[in-house]
CSV table of C-alpha atoms and ligand atoms in Angstrom, one decimal:
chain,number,residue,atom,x,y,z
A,1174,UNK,CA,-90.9,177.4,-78.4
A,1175,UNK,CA,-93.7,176.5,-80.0
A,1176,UNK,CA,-94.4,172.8,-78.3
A,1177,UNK,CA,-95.9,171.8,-75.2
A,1178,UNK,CA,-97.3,168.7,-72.9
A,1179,UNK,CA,-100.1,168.1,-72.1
A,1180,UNK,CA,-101.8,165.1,-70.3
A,1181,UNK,CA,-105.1,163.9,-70.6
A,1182,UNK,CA,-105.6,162.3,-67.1
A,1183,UNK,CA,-106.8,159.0,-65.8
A,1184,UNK,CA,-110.2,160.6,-64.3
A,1185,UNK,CA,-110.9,161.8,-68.4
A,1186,UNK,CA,-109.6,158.6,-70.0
A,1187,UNK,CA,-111.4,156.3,-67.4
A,1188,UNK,CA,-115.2,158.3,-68.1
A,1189,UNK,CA,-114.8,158.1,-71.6
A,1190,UNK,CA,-114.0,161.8,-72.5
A,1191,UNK,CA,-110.3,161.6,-73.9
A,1192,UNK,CA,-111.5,162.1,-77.6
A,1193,UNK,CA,-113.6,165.1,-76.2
A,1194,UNK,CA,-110.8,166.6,-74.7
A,1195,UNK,CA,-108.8,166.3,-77.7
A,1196,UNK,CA,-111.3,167.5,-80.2
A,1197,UNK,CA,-111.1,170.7,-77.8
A,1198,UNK,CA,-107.4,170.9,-78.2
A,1199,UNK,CA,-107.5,170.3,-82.0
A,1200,UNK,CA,-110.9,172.7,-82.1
A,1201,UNK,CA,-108.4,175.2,-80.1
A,1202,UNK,CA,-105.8,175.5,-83.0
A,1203,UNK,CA,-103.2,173.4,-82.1
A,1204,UNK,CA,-101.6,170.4,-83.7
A,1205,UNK,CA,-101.1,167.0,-82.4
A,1206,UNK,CA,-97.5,166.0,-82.9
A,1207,UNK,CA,-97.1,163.2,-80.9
A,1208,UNK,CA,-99.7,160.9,-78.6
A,1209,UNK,CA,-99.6,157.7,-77.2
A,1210,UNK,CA,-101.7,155.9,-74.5
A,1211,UNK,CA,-99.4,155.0,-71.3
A,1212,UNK,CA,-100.0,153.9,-67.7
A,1213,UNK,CA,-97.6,155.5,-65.5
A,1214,UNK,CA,-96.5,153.3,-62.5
A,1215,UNK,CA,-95.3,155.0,-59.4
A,1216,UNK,CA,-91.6,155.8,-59.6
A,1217,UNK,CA,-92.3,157.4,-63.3
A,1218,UNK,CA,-95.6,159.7,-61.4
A,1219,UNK,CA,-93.1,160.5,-58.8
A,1220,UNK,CA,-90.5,161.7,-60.7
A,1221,UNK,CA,-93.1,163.4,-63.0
A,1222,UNK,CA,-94.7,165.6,-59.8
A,1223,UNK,CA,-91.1,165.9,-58.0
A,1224,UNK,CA,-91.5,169.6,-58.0
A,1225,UNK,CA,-94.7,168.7,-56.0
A,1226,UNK,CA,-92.9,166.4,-53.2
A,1227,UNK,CA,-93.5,168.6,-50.5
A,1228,UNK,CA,-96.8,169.5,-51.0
A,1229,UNK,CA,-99.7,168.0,-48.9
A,1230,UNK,CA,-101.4,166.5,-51.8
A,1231,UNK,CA,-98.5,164.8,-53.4
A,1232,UNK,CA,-99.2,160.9,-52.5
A,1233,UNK,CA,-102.4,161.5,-53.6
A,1234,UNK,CA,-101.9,163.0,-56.4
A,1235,UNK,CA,-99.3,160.2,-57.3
A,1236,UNK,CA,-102.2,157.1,-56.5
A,1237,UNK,CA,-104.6,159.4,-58.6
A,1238,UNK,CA,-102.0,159.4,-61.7
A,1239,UNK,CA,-101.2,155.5,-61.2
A,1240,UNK,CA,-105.0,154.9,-61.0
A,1241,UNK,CA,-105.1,153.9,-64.8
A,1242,UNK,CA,-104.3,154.8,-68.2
A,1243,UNK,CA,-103.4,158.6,-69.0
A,1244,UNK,CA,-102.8,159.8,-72.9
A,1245,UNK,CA,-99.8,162.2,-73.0
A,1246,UNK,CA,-99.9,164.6,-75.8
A,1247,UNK,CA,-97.5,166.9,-77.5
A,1248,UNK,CA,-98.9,169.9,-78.8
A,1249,UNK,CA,-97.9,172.8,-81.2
A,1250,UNK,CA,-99.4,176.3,-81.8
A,1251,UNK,CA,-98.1,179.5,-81.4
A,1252,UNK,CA,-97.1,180.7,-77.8
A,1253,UNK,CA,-97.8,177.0,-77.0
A,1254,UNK,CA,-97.7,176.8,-73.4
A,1255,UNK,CA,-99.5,179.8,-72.7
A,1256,UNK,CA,-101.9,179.2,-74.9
A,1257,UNK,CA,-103.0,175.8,-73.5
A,1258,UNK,CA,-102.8,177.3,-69.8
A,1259,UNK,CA,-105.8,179.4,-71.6
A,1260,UNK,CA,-107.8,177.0,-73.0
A,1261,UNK,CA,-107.3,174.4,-70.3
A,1262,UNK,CA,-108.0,176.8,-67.6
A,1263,UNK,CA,-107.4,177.1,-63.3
A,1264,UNK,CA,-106.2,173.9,-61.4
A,1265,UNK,CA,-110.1,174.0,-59.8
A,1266,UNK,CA,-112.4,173.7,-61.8
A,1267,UNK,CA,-115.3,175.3,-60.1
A,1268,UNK,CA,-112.4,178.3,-60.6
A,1269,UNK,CA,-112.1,177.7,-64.1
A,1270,UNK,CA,-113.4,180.3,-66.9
A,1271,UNK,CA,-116.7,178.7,-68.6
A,1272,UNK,CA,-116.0,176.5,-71.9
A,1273,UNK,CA,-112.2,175.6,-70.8
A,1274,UNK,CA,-111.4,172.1,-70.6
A,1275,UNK,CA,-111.1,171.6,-66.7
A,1276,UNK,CA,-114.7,173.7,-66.2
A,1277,UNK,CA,-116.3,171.3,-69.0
A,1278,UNK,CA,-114.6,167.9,-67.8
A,1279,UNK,CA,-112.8,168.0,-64.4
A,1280,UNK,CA,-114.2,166.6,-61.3
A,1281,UNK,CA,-112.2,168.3,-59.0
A,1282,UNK,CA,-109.1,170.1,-58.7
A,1283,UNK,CA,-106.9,167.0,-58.1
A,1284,UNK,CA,-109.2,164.8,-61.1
A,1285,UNK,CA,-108.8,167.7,-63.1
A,1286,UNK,CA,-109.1,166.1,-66.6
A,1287,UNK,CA,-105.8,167.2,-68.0
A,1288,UNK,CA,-102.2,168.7,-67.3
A,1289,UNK,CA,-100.1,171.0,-69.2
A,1290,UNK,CA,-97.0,171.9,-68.6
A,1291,UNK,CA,-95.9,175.6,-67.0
A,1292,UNK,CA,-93.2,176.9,-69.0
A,1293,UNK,CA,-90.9,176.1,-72.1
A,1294,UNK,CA,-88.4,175.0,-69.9
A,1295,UNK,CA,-90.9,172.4,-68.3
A,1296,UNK,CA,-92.2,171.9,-71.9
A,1297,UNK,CA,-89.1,170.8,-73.1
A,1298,UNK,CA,-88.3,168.5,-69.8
A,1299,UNK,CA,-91.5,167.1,-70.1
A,1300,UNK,CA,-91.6,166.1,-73.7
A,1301,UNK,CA,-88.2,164.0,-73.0
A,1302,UNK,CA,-89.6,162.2,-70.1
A,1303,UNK,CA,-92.3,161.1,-72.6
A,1304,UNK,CA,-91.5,161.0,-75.9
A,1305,UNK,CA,-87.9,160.2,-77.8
A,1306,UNK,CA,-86.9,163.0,-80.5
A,1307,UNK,CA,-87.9,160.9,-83.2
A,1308,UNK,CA,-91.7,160.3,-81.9
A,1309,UNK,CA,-92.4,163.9,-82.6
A,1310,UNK,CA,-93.6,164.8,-85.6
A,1311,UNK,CA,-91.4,167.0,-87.2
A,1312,UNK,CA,-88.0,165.7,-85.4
A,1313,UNK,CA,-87.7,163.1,-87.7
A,1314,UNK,CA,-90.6,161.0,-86.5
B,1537,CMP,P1,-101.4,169.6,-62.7
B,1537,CMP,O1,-101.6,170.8,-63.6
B,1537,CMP,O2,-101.1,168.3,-63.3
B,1537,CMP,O3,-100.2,169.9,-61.7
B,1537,CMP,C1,-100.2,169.4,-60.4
B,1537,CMP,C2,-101.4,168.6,-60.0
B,1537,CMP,O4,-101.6,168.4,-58.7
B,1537,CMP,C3,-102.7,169.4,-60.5
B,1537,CMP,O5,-102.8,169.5,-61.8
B,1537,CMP,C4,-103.8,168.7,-59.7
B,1537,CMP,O6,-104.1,167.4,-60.3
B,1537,CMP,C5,-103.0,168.4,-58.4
B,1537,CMP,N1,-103.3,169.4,-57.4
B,1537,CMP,C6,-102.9,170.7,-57.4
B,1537,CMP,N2,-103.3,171.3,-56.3
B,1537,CMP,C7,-104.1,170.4,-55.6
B,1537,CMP,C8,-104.7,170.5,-54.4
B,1537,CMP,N3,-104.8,171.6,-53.7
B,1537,CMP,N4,-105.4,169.4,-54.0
B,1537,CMP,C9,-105.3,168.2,-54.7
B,1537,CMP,N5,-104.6,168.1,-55.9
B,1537,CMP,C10,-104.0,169.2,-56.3
């Protein structure tokens, strides 16, 4: 698959660093085929994180992602999901490899800037829960 998600978070969109972020991702090689501006209400950030429902962090997390707007983004290069686990870097950012996205931009390892998803499977899940076929570019959109 060459598509995956990623999420430029409410901590990044709220201090003014979304088109930072996305230069990076564009700077990185890959493509923007679909984007839009969203505020996620609660049910929609729980069911986005239900993998995470058991973990200590998860109301948090939740709150964090309801806090304001977030800017999910689908994005193609080759090896796509691994490739933006690269260039996005670890969950902490005082863990994350110098010039990735989280050690430039992330405040912390819960306002980490951005989220990508883990796998193709997740890729594809997580596309749907965003976008409709025909939003992507290159689905017919
Ligand atoms: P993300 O890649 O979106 O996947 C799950 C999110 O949960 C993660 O980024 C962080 O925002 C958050 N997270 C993961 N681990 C922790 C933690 N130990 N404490 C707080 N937040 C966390």
């Amino acid at each position: 698959m060459r598509t995956t998600l990623a999420i430029i978070k409410p901590d990044a969109v709220q201090s003014g660093k979304a088109g930072k972020v996305l230069a990076h991702l564009e700077q990185s090689g890959f493509t923007v085929r679909a984007l839009r501006m969203t505020r996620l209400d609660e049910a929609a950030a729980a069911a986005f994180y239900e993998v995470h429902r058991e973990r200590p962090f998860y109301a948090s997390l939740v709150k964090f992602m309801t806090s304001g707007p977030a800017i999910p983004v689908v994005l193609e290069a080759d090896g796509a999901v691994r490739r933006l686990r690269e260039v996005i870097g670890a969950t902490d950012p005082a863990e994350a490899a110098p010039g990735t996205v989280r050690k430039l931009y992330a405040e912390s390892k819960e306002r980490n800037a951005i989220h990508a998803s883990d796998s193709d499977e997740n890729a594809a899940r997580e596309i749907a829960f965003f976008f409709a076929r025909r939003e992507v570019l290159g689905n017919g959109g």
